[in-house]
Short mmCIF file of C-alpha atoms in Angstrom, two decimals:
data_model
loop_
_atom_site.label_atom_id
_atom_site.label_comp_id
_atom_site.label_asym_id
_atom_site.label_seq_id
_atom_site.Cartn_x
_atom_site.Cartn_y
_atom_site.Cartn_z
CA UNK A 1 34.43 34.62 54.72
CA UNK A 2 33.90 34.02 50.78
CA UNK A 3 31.17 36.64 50.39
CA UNK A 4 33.74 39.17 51.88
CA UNK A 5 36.51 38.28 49.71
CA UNK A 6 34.11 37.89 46.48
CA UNK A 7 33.99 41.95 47.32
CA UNK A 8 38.30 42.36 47.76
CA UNK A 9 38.20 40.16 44.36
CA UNK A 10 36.20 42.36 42.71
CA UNK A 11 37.94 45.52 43.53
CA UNK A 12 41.24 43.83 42.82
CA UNK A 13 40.30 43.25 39.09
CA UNK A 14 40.81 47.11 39.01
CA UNK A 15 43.34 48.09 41.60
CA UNK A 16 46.53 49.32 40.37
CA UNK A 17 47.96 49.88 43.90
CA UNK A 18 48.03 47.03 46.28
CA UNK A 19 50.95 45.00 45.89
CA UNK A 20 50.36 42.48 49.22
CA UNK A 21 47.34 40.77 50.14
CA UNK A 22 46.86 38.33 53.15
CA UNK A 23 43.83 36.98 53.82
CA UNK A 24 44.91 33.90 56.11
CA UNK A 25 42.83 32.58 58.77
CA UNK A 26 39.32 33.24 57.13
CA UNK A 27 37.37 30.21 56.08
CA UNK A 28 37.82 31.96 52.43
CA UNK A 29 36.98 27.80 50.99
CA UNK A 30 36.94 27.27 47.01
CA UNK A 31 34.44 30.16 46.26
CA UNK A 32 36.82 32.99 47.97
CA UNK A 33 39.73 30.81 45.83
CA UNK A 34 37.83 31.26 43.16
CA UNK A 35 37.08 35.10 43.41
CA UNK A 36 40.95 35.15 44.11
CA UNK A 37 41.67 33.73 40.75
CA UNK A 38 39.30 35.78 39.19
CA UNK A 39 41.08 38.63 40.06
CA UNK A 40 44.95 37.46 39.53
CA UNK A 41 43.67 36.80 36.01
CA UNK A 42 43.10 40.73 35.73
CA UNK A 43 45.26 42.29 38.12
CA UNK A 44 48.82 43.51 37.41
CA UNK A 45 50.33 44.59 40.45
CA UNK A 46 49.81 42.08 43.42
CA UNK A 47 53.03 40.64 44.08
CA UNK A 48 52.68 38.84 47.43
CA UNK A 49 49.31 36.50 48.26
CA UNK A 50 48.86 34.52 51.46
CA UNK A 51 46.08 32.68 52.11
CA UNK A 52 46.64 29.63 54.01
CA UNK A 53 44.40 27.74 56.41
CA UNK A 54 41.29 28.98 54.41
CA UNK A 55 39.92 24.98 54.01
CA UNK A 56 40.62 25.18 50.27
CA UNK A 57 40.44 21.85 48.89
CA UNK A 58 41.58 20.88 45.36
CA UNK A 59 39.20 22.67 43.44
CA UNK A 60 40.02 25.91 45.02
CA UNK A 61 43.54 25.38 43.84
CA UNK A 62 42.70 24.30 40.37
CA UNK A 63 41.17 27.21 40.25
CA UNK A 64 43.95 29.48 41.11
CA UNK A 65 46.85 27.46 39.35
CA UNK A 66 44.30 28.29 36.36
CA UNK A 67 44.89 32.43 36.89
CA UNK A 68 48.04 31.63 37.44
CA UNK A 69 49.08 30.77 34.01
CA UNK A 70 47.56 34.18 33.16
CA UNK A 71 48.85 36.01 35.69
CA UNK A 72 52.15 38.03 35.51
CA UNK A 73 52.70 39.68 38.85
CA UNK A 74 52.85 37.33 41.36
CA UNK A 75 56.11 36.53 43.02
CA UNK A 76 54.63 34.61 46.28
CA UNK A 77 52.23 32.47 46.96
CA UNK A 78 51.05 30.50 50.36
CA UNK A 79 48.36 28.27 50.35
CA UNK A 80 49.67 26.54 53.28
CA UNK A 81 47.98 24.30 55.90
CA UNK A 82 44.35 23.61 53.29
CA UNK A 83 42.81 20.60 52.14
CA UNK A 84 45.30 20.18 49.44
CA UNK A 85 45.92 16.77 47.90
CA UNK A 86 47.94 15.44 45.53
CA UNK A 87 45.64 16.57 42.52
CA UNK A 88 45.76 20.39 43.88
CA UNK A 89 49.80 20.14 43.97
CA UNK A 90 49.44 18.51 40.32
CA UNK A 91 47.07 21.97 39.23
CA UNK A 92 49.70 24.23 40.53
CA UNK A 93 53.02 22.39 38.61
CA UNK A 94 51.09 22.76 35.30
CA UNK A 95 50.72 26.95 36.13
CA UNK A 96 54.33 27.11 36.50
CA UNK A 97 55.45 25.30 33.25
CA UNK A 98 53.84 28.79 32.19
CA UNK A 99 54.28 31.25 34.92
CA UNK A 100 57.44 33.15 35.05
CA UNK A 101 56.74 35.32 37.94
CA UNK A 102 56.11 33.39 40.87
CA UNK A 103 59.19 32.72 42.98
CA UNK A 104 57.76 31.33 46.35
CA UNK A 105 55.52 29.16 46.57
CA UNK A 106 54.41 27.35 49.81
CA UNK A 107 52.23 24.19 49.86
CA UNK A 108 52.91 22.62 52.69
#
């Protein structure tokens, strides 16, 4: 749930260790997207982030393509399979006209 990942976000902002997280399957919505961004915004050494089928709509995604422009250790994202329209696709091609890292990205 959100109030579970709020906690992993947290502890991300510091981590220098984990490079994978996948936290599919979890009902994480926009506030776990948003504790997600908070911590890609901070964290250095996550490479690999799954979480699709979470019911992250738009704003969840805004919210992440926002960290992402920040964010210089991410190779691979999945936000597969959420409530993703046309406005969340449009959030994440503005991160990547400034994002270097990221090298898969699925948004289907």
């Amino acid at each position: 749930t959100s109030n579970g990942l709020i906690k992993i976000g947290e502890a991300l902002q510091i981590n220098t260790s984990l490079q994978a997280l996948d936290v599919s399957h979890n009902r994480i919505c926009d506030d776990g997207a948003a504790a997600i961004s908070e911590c890609l915004k901070k964290n250095n050494t996550l490479q690999e982030l799954k979480i699709s089928e979470n019911e992250i709509t738009n704003n969840g995604l805004i919210k992440i393509g926002e960290a992402l422009q920040i964010n210089t250790s991410l190779q691979t994202l999945d936000v597969s399979h959420n409530r993703i329209s046309d406005d969340g696709a449009a959030a994440i091609s503005e991160c990547l006209k400034k994002n270097n890292t990221l090298q898969e990205l699925k948004i289907s």
